[in-house]
Coordinates of C-alpha atoms in Angstrom, one line a residue:
M670 CA 5.8 16.9 25.9
I671 CA 2.9 16.2 23.7
S672 CA 0.6 15.5 26.7
T673 CA 1.1 19.1 27.8
L674 CA 0.9 20.8 24.5
Q675 CA -1.8 23.4 24.1
P676 CA -2.9 25.4 21.1
P677 CA -1.3 28.8 21.0
R678 CA -4.5 30.6 21.8
S679 CA -7.5 29.8 23.9
L680 CA -10.7 28.4 22.4
S681 CA -12.5 31.6 23.4
H682 CA -10.2 33.4 20.9
F683 CA -11.0 30.8 18.3
R684 CA -14.8 31.4 18.6
S685 CA -14.3 35.1 18.0
N686 CA -12.5 34.5 14.8
P687 CA -14.7 33.5 11.8
T688 CA -11.8 31.7 10.1
L689 CA -11.2 29.5 13.0
L690 CA -14.8 28.7 13.4
L691 CA -14.2 26.5 10.3
R692 CA -12.2 24.2 12.6
Y693 CA -13.6 24.6 16.1
A694 CA -17.4 25.3 15.9
S695 CA -19.2 22.4 17.5
L696 CA -21.9 20.2 16.0
K697 CA -24.8 20.6 18.6
P698 CA -26.3 17.1 18.1
L699 CA -22.9 15.5 18.6
S700 CA -22.3 17.3 21.8
S701 CA -25.0 15.2 23.5
L702 CA -23.2 12.0 22.8
S703 CA -21.8 10.2 25.9
S704 CA -18.1 10.8 26.7
Q705 CA -17.6 7.5 28.5
P706 CA -14.2 5.8 27.8
V707 CA -14.1 3.0 25.3
T708 CA -13.7 -0.6 26.5
H709 CA -12.9 -3.8 24.7
S710 CA -16.5 -5.0 25.1
T711 CA -17.7 -1.6 23.7
I712 CA -15.9 -2.3 20.4
T713 CA -16.7 -5.9 19.9
D714 CA -20.4 -5.6 20.9
Q715 CA -21.3 -2.3 19.6
S716 CA -25.1 -2.7 19.5
Q717 CA -25.3 -3.5 23.2
S718 CA -22.9 -1.0 24.5
P719 CA -24.3 1.6 27.0
N720 CA -21.1 3.6 26.9
P721 CA -20.0 4.8 23.4
P722 CA -16.3 5.6 23.1
S723 CA -15.7 9.4 23.1
H724 CA -12.9 9.0 20.5
S725 CA -15.0 7.3 17.8
Q726 CA -17.6 9.1 15.9
I727 CA -18.6 5.9 14.1
L728 CA -19.3 4.0 17.3
S729 CA -20.8 7.0 19.1
T730 CA -23.2 7.5 16.1
R731 CA -24.3 3.9 16.3
H732 CA -24.9 4.1 20.0
S733 CA -26.9 7.3 19.6
L734 CA -29.1 5.9 16.9
L735 CA -29.8 2.6 18.7
S736 CA -30.5 4.3 22.0
R737 CA -32.8 6.8 20.1
H738 CA -30.9 9.8 21.5
L739 CA -30.6 11.1 18.0
T740 CA -32.1 10.3 14.6
A741 CA -30.1 9.8 11.5
T742 CA -32.0 12.7 10.0
Q743 CA -31.0 15.1 12.8
L744 CA -27.4 13.9 12.4
A745 CA -27.4 14.4 8.7
E746 CA -29.0 17.8 8.9
S747 CA -26.4 18.9 11.4
F748 CA -23.5 18.0 9.1
L749 CA -25.1 19.4 6.0
T750 CA -25.7 22.7 7.8
R751 CA -22.1 22.8 8.8
L752 CA -21.0 21.9 5.3
R753 CA -23.1 24.8 3.8
L754 CA -21.6 27.2 6.3
T755 CA -18.0 26.2 5.8
E756 CA -17.9 25.2 2.1
P757 CA -17.7 28.7 0.6
H758 CA -14.5 29.2 2.6
L759 CA -12.9 25.7 2.2
R760 CA -14.2 24.4 -1.2
S761 CA -13.6 20.8 -0.1
F762 CA -16.4 19.3 -2.3
L763 CA -16.9 19.2 -6.1
H764 CA -20.3 17.7 -5.7
V765 CA -22.7 17.3 -2.7
S766 CA -25.3 14.5 -2.9
D767 CA -28.9 15.6 -3.0
S768 CA -30.1 12.2 -1.4
V769 CA -28.4 12.5 2.0
L770 CA -31.5 13.3 3.9
A771 CA -33.6 10.7 2.0
Q772 CA -31.0 8.1 3.0
A773 CA -31.1 9.2 6.6
R774 CA -34.9 9.0 6.7
E775 CA -34.8 5.5 5.3
L776 CA -32.4 4.6 8.1
D777 CA -34.7 6.1 10.7
E778 CA -37.6 4.0 9.3
K779 CA -35.4 0.9 9.7
I780 CA -34.7 1.8 13.3
Q781 CA -38.4 2.3 14.0
R782 CA -39.0 -1.2 12.6
N783 CA -36.2 -2.6 14.8
E784 CA -34.3 -3.9 11.7
E785 CA -30.7 -4.8 12.0
L786 CA -28.3 -1.9 11.2
G787 CA -24.9 -2.2 9.5
P788 CA -21.8 -1.1 11.3
L789 CA -21.6 2.1 9.4
A790 CA -25.3 3.0 9.8
G791 CA -25.7 6.8 9.8
V792 CA -22.0 7.5 9.2
L793 CA -21.5 10.3 6.7
V794 CA -18.7 9.5 4.3
A795 CA -17.0 11.8 1.7
I796 CA -15.4 10.2 -1.3
K797 CA -12.5 11.5 -3.3
D798 CA -13.6 12.3 -6.8
N799 CA -11.3 9.8 -8.5
I800 CA -13.3 7.0 -6.9
C801 CA -16.3 6.0 -9.0
T802 CA -19.9 6.6 -7.8
A803 CA -22.9 5.6 -9.8
E804 CA -25.2 8.3 -8.6
M805 CA -22.8 11.3 -8.6
P806 CA -20.3 12.7 -11.1
S807 CA -16.7 11.4 -10.9
T808 CA -14.3 13.8 -12.6
A809 CA -10.9 13.1 -11.0
G810 CA -10.6 16.8 -10.8
S811 CA -10.2 17.1 -14.6
R812 CA -12.1 18.9 -17.3
V813 CA -11.7 15.8 -19.5
L814 CA -14.3 14.1 -17.3
E815 CA -16.4 17.1 -16.6
G816 CA -20.0 15.9 -15.9
Y817 CA -19.1 12.2 -16.3
T818 CA -21.2 9.9 -14.1
P819 CA -20.0 6.2 -14.0
P820 CA -22.5 3.4 -14.4
Y821 CA -21.2 1.6 -11.3
D822 CA -19.8 2.2 -7.8
A823 CA -16.2 1.4 -6.9
T824 CA -16.0 -1.7 -4.7
A825 CA -15.0 0.4 -1.6
V826 CA -18.0 2.7 -2.1
R827 CA -20.4 -0.3 -2.6
K828 CA -19.2 -1.8 0.6
I829 CA -19.7 1.4 2.5
K830 CA -23.3 1.7 1.2
E831 CA -24.0 -2.0 2.0
L832 CA -22.9 -1.4 5.6
G833 CA -25.2 1.6 6.0
G834 CA -22.9 4.4 5.3
I835 CA -24.3 7.6 3.7
V836 CA -22.2 9.2 0.9
V837 CA -22.2 12.9 1.5
G838 CA -20.4 13.9 -1.8
K839 CA -17.3 13.9 -3.9
T840 CA -14.2 15.8 -2.7
N841 CA -11.7 18.0 -4.6
L842 CA -8.3 16.7 -5.6
D843 CA -5.3 17.4 -7.7
E844 CA -6.2 16.4 -11.3
F845 CA -6.0 12.6 -11.5
G846 CA -4.1 12.7 -8.1
M847 CA -1.1 14.4 -9.7
G848 CA 0.0 17.0 -7.1
S849 CA 0.6 17.5 -3.4
T850 CA -1.4 20.7 -2.6
T851 CA -4.9 20.3 -4.3
E852 CA -4.0 23.4 -6.3
A853 CA -3.8 21.3 -9.5
S854 CA -7.6 20.7 -9.6
A855 CA -9.2 21.9 -12.8
Y856 CA -12.1 23.3 -10.8
Q857 CA -11.1 25.0 -7.5
V858 CA -8.4 25.3 -4.8
T859 CA -9.3 23.8 -1.5
A860 CA -8.2 25.6 1.7
N861 CA -6.8 24.3 5.0
P862 CA -9.4 24.5 7.8
W863 CA -6.6 25.5 10.3
D864 CA -5.7 28.5 8.1
I865 CA -7.6 29.2 4.9
S866 CA -4.6 31.0 3.4
R867 CA -2.8 27.6 3.4
V868 CA -3.1 24.4 1.4
P869 CA -4.6 21.2 2.8
G870 CA -2.0 19.0 1.1
G871 CA -2.7 16.7 -1.7
S872 CA -3.8 15.1 -3.7
S873 CA -6.5 14.1 -1.3
G874 CA -6.8 17.6 0.1
G875 CA -10.5 17.8 -0.2
S876 CA -11.1 14.6 1.8
A877 CA -8.7 15.6 4.5
A878 CA -10.1 19.1 4.8
A879 CA -13.7 17.8 4.9
V880 CA -12.9 15.5 7.9
S881 CA -10.9 18.2 9.7
A882 CA -13.7 20.8 9.3
R883 CA -16.3 18.2 10.4
Q884 CA -18.2 18.4 7.1
C885 CA -18.4 14.6 7.3
M886 CA -17.3 12.0 9.8
V887 CA -14.8 10.0 7.7
S888 CA -13.7 10.0 4.1
L889 CA -11.9 8.0 1.4
G890 CA -8.8 9.2 -0.4
S891 CA -6.2 7.6 -2.6
D892 CA -2.5 7.4 -2.0
T893 CA 0.0 7.0 -4.8
G894 CA 3.0 8.8 -3.3
G895 CA 1.7 10.2 0.0
S896 CA -1.6 11.6 -1.1
V897 CA -3.4 10.4 2.1
R898 CA -0.7 10.9 4.6
Q899 CA 0.6 14.3 3.8
P900 CA -2.8 16.0 3.8
A901 CA -3.6 14.2 7.0
S902 CA -0.6 15.8 8.6
F903 CA -1.4 19.3 7.2
C904 CA -5.1 19.1 8.3
G905 CA -4.5 17.5 11.8
V906 CA -6.5 14.3 11.2
V907 CA -5.6 10.5 11.1
G908 CA -4.7 9.2 7.6
L909 CA -4.3 5.5 6.9
K910 CA -2.6 4.1 3.8
P911 CA -3.2 0.3 3.7
T912 CA -0.9 -2.4 2.2
Y913 CA -1.1 -2.6 -1.6
G914 CA -3.8 -5.2 -2.2
R915 CA -5.6 -4.9 1.1
V916 CA -8.4 -2.8 -0.5
S917 CA -9.8 -3.4 -4.0
R918 CA -8.8 -0.7 -6.6
F919 CA -11.9 -1.5 -8.7
G920 CA -13.5 1.8 -9.5
L921 CA -10.4 3.9 -8.5
M922 CA -9.4 5.8 -11.6
A923 CA -5.8 4.6 -12.3
Y924 CA -2.9 7.0 -12.1
A925 CA 0.0 4.6 -11.4
S926 CA -1.5 1.1 -11.0
S927 CA 1.4 -0.5 -9.1
L928 CA 1.4 2.3 -6.5
D929 CA -2.3 3.4 -6.1
V930 CA -4.2 2.4 -3.0
I931 CA -7.5 3.7 -1.5
G932 CA -6.9 5.0 2.0
C933 CA -9.0 6.4 4.9
F934 CA -9.3 9.6 6.9
G935 CA -10.9 10.0 10.3
T936 CA -10.8 12.2 13.4
S937 CA -9.5 9.2 15.4
V938 CA -7.4 6.1 15.0
A939 CA -10.5 4.0 15.8
D940 CA -12.6 5.6 13.0
A941 CA -9.8 5.1 10.4
G942 CA -9.5 1.5 11.5
I943 CA -13.2 0.8 11.4
L944 CA -13.5 2.4 7.9
L945 CA -10.5 0.4 6.7
H946 CA -12.1 -2.9 7.9
A947 CA -15.3 -2.0 6.1
I948 CA -13.7 -1.6 2.7
S949 CA -11.0 -4.3 2.9
G950 CA -11.0 -7.8 1.4
H951 CA -10.5 -9.7 -1.8
D952 CA -12.5 -8.6 -4.8
R953 CA -12.8 -10.8 -7.9
L954 CA -13.0 -7.6 -10.0
D955 CA -9.5 -6.6 -9.0
A956 CA -6.8 -9.2 -9.7
T957 CA -4.3 -7.3 -7.5
S958 CA -6.5 -7.5 -4.4
S959 CA -5.2 -9.8 -1.7
K960 CA -7.0 -13.0 -0.6
R961 CA -5.6 -12.6 2.9
E962 CA -8.1 -12.7 5.7
V963 CA -9.0 -9.3 7.0
P964 CA -8.5 -9.2 10.8
D965 CA -10.8 -7.4 13.2
F966 CA -9.0 -4.2 13.6
S967 CA -11.4 -3.0 16.3
A968 CA -9.8 -5.5 18.7
Q969 CA -6.9 -3.1 18.9
F970 CA -8.8 -0.3 20.4
V971 CA -8.7 -1.2 24.1
S972 CA -9.3 1.3 26.9
M973 CA -6.2 2.6 28.6
N974 CA -7.8 1.7 31.9
L975 CA -7.5 -2.0 30.9
L976 CA -3.8 -1.8 30.0
E977 CA -0.7 -2.1 32.1
S978 CA 1.5 0.9 32.8
K979 CA 3.8 0.0 29.9
P980 CA 1.3 -1.3 27.3
L981 CA 3.9 -1.2 24.4
K982 CA 6.7 -2.8 26.4
G983 CA 9.2 -4.6 24.2
L984 CA 8.0 -3.0 20.9
R985 CA 11.0 -2.0 18.7
I986 CA 10.6 1.3 17.0
G987 CA 13.0 2.6 14.4
L988 CA 13.3 6.3 13.8
I989 CA 14.5 6.8 10.2
R990 CA 17.5 9.0 10.4
E991 CA 17.4 10.2 6.8
T992 CA 13.9 11.8 7.4
L993 CA 15.3 14.2 10.0
D994 CA 18.2 15.6 7.9
D995 CA 18.5 19.1 6.3
G996 CA 15.4 20.4 4.7
V997 CA 13.1 19.4 7.6
D998 CA 11.7 22.2 9.7
T999 CA 13.0 22.3 13.3
G1000 CA 9.5 22.3 14.7
V1001 CA 8.6 19.2 12.8
T1002 CA 11.7 17.4 14.0
S1003 CA 11.0 18.5 17.6
A1004 CA 7.4 17.2 17.4
V1005 CA 8.5 13.8 16.0
R1006 CA 11.3 13.4 18.6
T1007 CA 8.8 14.2 21.4
A1008 CA 6.5 11.6 20.0
A1009 CA 9.4 9.1 20.1
L1010 CA 9.9 10.0 23.8
H1011 CA 6.2 9.2 24.5
L1012 CA 6.6 5.9 22.8
E1013 CA 9.5 5.1 25.1
E1014 CA 7.3 6.1 28.1
L1015 CA 4.8 3.5 26.9
G1016 CA 7.6 0.8 26.9
C1017 CA 8.9 0.9 23.4
C1018 CA 12.6 0.7 22.6
V1019 CA 13.3 3.5 20.1
T1020 CA 16.5 3.6 18.1
E1021 CA 17.6 5.5 15.0
V1022 CA 17.8 3.4 11.9
S1023 CA 19.5 4.3 8.6
L1024 CA 18.0 3.5 5.2
P1025 CA 20.8 4.7 2.8
S1026 CA 18.7 4.1 -0.3
F1027 CA 16.1 6.5 1.0
S1028 CA 17.2 9.4 -1.2
L1029 CA 16.7 7.3 -4.3
G1030 CA 13.0 7.0 -3.8
L1031 CA 11.8 10.3 -5.2
P1032 CA 13.4 10.1 -8.7
A1033 CA 12.4 6.5 -9.0
Y1034 CA 8.9 7.3 -8.0
Y1035 CA 8.5 10.1 -10.6
I1036 CA 9.8 7.8 -13.4
L1037 CA 7.6 4.9 -12.5
A1038 CA 4.5 7.0 -11.7
S1039 CA 4.8 9.1 -14.9
S1040 CA 5.4 6.0 -17.0
E1041 CA 2.3 4.3 -15.7
S1042 CA 0.2 7.4 -16.0
S1043 CA 1.1 7.9 -19.6
S1044 CA -0.3 4.5 -20.3
N1045 CA -3.3 4.7 -18.0
L1046 CA -4.4 8.1 -19.2
S1047 CA -4.3 7.1 -22.9
R1048 CA -7.9 6.0 -22.5
Y1049 CA -9.1 9.6 -22.1
D1050 CA -9.2 10.4 -25.8
G1051 CA -12.5 12.1 -26.3
V1052 CA -14.1 9.0 -27.7
R1053 CA -14.6 6.5 -24.9
Y1054 CA -14.8 8.8 -21.9
G1055 CA -15.6 12.4 -21.1
N1056 CA -15.7 15.5 -23.2
Q1057 CA -15.2 15.4 -26.9
V1058 CA -13.9 18.2 -29.1
A1059 CA -15.4 18.4 -32.6
A1060 CA -12.8 17.8 -35.3
D1061 CA -12.7 16.8 -39.0
E1062 CA -10.4 13.8 -38.5
L1063 CA -9.8 11.3 -35.7
N1064 CA -6.2 12.3 -34.8
S1065 CA -7.2 15.9 -34.5
Q1066 CA -10.1 14.9 -32.2
Y1067 CA -7.7 12.9 -30.0
M1068 CA -5.2 15.8 -29.8
D1069 CA -7.7 18.6 -29.3
S1070 CA -9.7 16.7 -26.7
R1071 CA -6.7 15.9 -24.6
A1072 CA -5.1 19.3 -25.1
K1073 CA -8.2 21.1 -23.8
G1074 CA -9.2 18.4 -21.2
F1075 CA -5.9 17.9 -19.4
G1076 CA -4.2 20.4 -17.1
S1077 CA -0.5 21.4 -17.3
E1078 CA 0.6 19.0 -14.5
V1079 CA -1.0 16.0 -16.1
K1080 CA 0.5 16.9 -19.5
R1081 CA 3.9 17.2 -17.9
R1082 CA 3.7 13.7 -16.3
I1083 CA 2.3 12.1 -19.5
L1084 CA 5.2 13.6 -21.5
T1085 CA 7.8 12.5 -19.0
G1086 CA 6.4 9.0 -18.8
T1087 CA 6.1 8.6 -22.5
Y1088 CA 9.7 9.7 -22.9
A1089 CA 10.9 7.3 -20.2
L1090 CA 9.1 4.4 -22.0
S1091 CA 10.3 5.3 -25.5
A1092 CA 12.7 3.2 -27.5
G1093 CA 16.3 3.9 -26.5
Y1094 CA 15.4 5.3 -23.1
Y1095 CA 13.5 2.4 -21.5
D1096 CA 16.6 0.8 -20.0
A1097 CA 18.1 4.0 -18.9
Y1098 CA 15.0 5.3 -17.0
Y1099 CA 12.1 2.9 -16.5
K1100 CA 14.1 -0.3 -16.0
R1101 CA 16.6 1.4 -13.7
A1102 CA 13.8 2.9 -11.7
Q1103 CA 12.4 -0.6 -11.2
Q1104 CA 15.8 -1.7 -10.0
V1105 CA 15.9 1.1 -7.5
R1106 CA 12.4 0.1 -6.3
T1107 CA 13.7 -3.4 -5.6
V1108 CA 16.6 -1.9 -3.5
I1109 CA 14.1 0.2 -1.5
Q1110 CA 11.9 -2.8 -0.9
K1111 CA 14.9 -4.8 0.4
S1112 CA 16.0 -1.9 2.6
F1113 CA 12.6 -1.7 4.2
K1114 CA 12.4 -5.4 4.7
T1115 CA 15.8 -5.4 6.5
A1116 CA 14.8 -2.5 8.7
L1117 CA 11.4 -4.1 9.6
D1118 CA 13.0 -7.5 10.3
E1119 CA 14.8 -5.7 13.1
H1120 CA 12.0 -3.3 14.1
D1121 CA 8.3 -3.7 14.6
I1122 CA 7.5 -0.2 13.3
L1123 CA 9.4 2.6 11.6
I1124 CA 8.6 6.2 12.3
S1125 CA 9.3 9.5 10.5
P1126 CA 7.7 12.9 9.9
A1127 CA 4.8 12.7 7.5
A1128 CA 6.0 15.8 5.7
P1129 CA 9.1 18.1 6.1
S1130 CA 7.0 21.1 7.1
A1131 CA 3.5 22.1 8.2
A1132 CA 1.0 23.4 5.7
Y1133 CA 2.4 26.2 3.5
K1134 CA 0.7 29.1 1.9
I1135 CA -1.5 28.6 -1.2
G1136 CA 0.8 29.3 -4.2
E1137 CA 4.0 29.1 -2.2
K1138 CA 5.2 25.6 -3.3
K1139 CA 2.8 24.6 -6.1
N1140 CA 5.4 22.9 -8.2
D1141 CA 7.5 21.4 -5.4
P1142 CA 7.9 17.6 -5.5
L1143 CA 6.5 15.3 -2.9
A1144 CA 8.6 14.5 0.2
M1145 CA 10.7 11.4 -0.4
Y1146 CA 9.7 9.7 2.8
A1147 CA 6.1 9.5 1.6
V1148 CA 6.8 8.0 -1.8
N1149 CA 9.1 5.3 -0.6
V1150 CA 6.3 3.6 1.3
N1151 CA 4.3 3.3 -1.9
L1152 CA 7.3 1.9 -3.8
A1153 CA 7.6 -0.8 -1.1
G1154 CA 3.8 -1.4 -1.0
L1155 CA 3.7 -1.1 2.8
P1156 CA 1.0 0.2 5.2
A1157 CA 1.5 3.5 6.9
L1158 CA -0.5 5.6 9.3
V1159 CA -0.2 9.3 10.1
L1160 CA -1.2 10.6 13.5
P1161 CA -1.2 14.2 14.7
C1162 CA 1.7 14.7 17.1
G1163 CA 2.2 18.4 17.8
F1164 CA 1.9 22.0 16.6
V1165 CA 4.3 24.5 15.0
E1166 CA 4.0 28.2 14.8
G1167 CA 1.9 29.6 11.9
G1168 CA -1.6 30.7 11.0
P1169 CA -4.0 32.1 13.6
A1170 CA -3.9 29.0 15.8
G1171 CA -0.7 27.1 15.1
L1172 CA -0.4 24.4 12.5
P1173 CA -0.6 20.6 13.1
V1174 CA 2.3 18.2 12.5
G1175 CA 1.9 14.5 11.7
L1176 CA 3.9 11.4 12.8
Q1177 CA 4.2 8.7 10.1
M1178 CA 4.2 5.1 11.3
I1179 CA 5.3 2.4 8.8
G1180 CA 4.7 -1.3 9.3
A1181 CA 5.3 -4.6 7.6
A1182 CA 3.0 -5.7 4.8
F1183 CA -0.5 -6.4 6.0
D1184 CA 0.4 -5.4 9.5
E1185 CA -2.2 -2.6 9.8
G1186 CA -3.4 -4.0 13.1
K1187 CA -0.1 -3.3 14.8
L1188 CA 0.0 0.3 13.4
L1189 CA -3.6 0.9 14.6
K1190 CA -2.8 -0.5 18.1
V1191 CA 0.3 1.6 18.6
A1192 CA -1.3 4.8 17.2
H1193 CA -4.4 4.3 19.3
I1194 CA -2.5 3.8 22.5
L1195 CA -0.2 6.8 21.7
S1196 CA -3.1 9.1 20.9
R1197 CA -5.0 8.1 24.1
H1198 CA -1.8 8.4 26.3
C1199 CA -1.1 11.9 25.0
R1200 CA -4.7 12.9 24.7
I1201 CA -4.0 14.0 21.2
A1202 CA -7.8 13.8 20.4
D1203 CA -8.4 16.5 23.0
L1204 CA -6.0 18.9 21.3
F1205 CA -6.7 18.2 17.6
L1206 CA -9.9 16.4 17.1
H1207 CA -12.7 17.8 19.3

């Protein structure tokens, strides 16, 4: 049972091991925060709450600042100290902001003047380095953009700043998001906080590792084919991929425009939901952003004490059969099936559901993503952006700049995509992949017409060793969600053997389009019921 799972070794052992200190060393200022349980009124009236929720760093931070238990400067200094101690081992960040303390002091001055605070006041946020920031370099993990600083903030970053959030820095990633281990970065390899000999997943491995190691409170990543959800599983944090169009893509460096979304990492479901709410909404600068009203996701985070014994009674859950077939580690399968049993205890009706087209997702994804990337990355030519190689003629300048600026994985995908789009092959590859995408979308719609939520493993295994599977393709059950444009949330659900302390496993929950609220509600109740936060997140 998840509720009785314990890490393989005691915390006293962890504290004697310098590697595990990356994961378990506590932040002293945060230890003084109240541990009272969350209530509905706590969420909806944050500024007046005397009892901050123990499972939300964002709301606890707000309470501590308003009650004067902590200053924003103390909080920022604590996280920066931890970042400096852990970063030589983890290498989560490509750039750390030099204005964090200045922003924190400005916030303290506002509090002294009794000025109104934004909902993210004092929250330290890390940003994946393919999301533009006006005051820091944005390289997408590529040499072709080395040293490049955009003249504007991405819409998601701008909203975070407007709501009082403090951007800590830019996190490492696979170059332009092309990879699933963060080993394809042009600058460094990020390590997993649970075991620094293992990968954190990718491509948002830096953002996931930073949250897992408490180098920041929450972070932004991007998800084109599982790049938020797989690293969330590997690093034992919550990862949330919103519906395509829920969050503006303005300022997100395009990899595959019809698949890319900005997603959220947090140490709790509540924090991921609060961050998603902050960055969601229509943006006139992004024609693909939805005009749908953004609901108040915080209304889903109700205390278990206020719920009946079967709070999810009548909810229909579909366990995707094809994601538990050969190739999935037995420990992962066991953890997911145990999570399904807990959902039944909460009142859900869990049945297996078959999606026969599931196996078609991975090849279709690679054709579509590579094709779109070959078009999107044509702008990096050494003239308009980034580094330029000196040459006597224009074509040589283009070729040399791209040859020296792009890494091997990016070159492979550009070549694959260019081939798939070329005359004589377009119908056989790109057009057919689009047809497969339609089949996958219809199969998900059929399944979600009969079920409220679909569940599966987030990845077929726990985190593997650095260098072990560098060139392996992404798991098919991650990419299918992007092909269908659906929201998905990954929640830690168990441990498997490996590393000095065991390795986390993530449960993926998939919902209907723009139904993030239901995913957040179910994940929040499941995590509180099983006390997952006590095992993974504190």
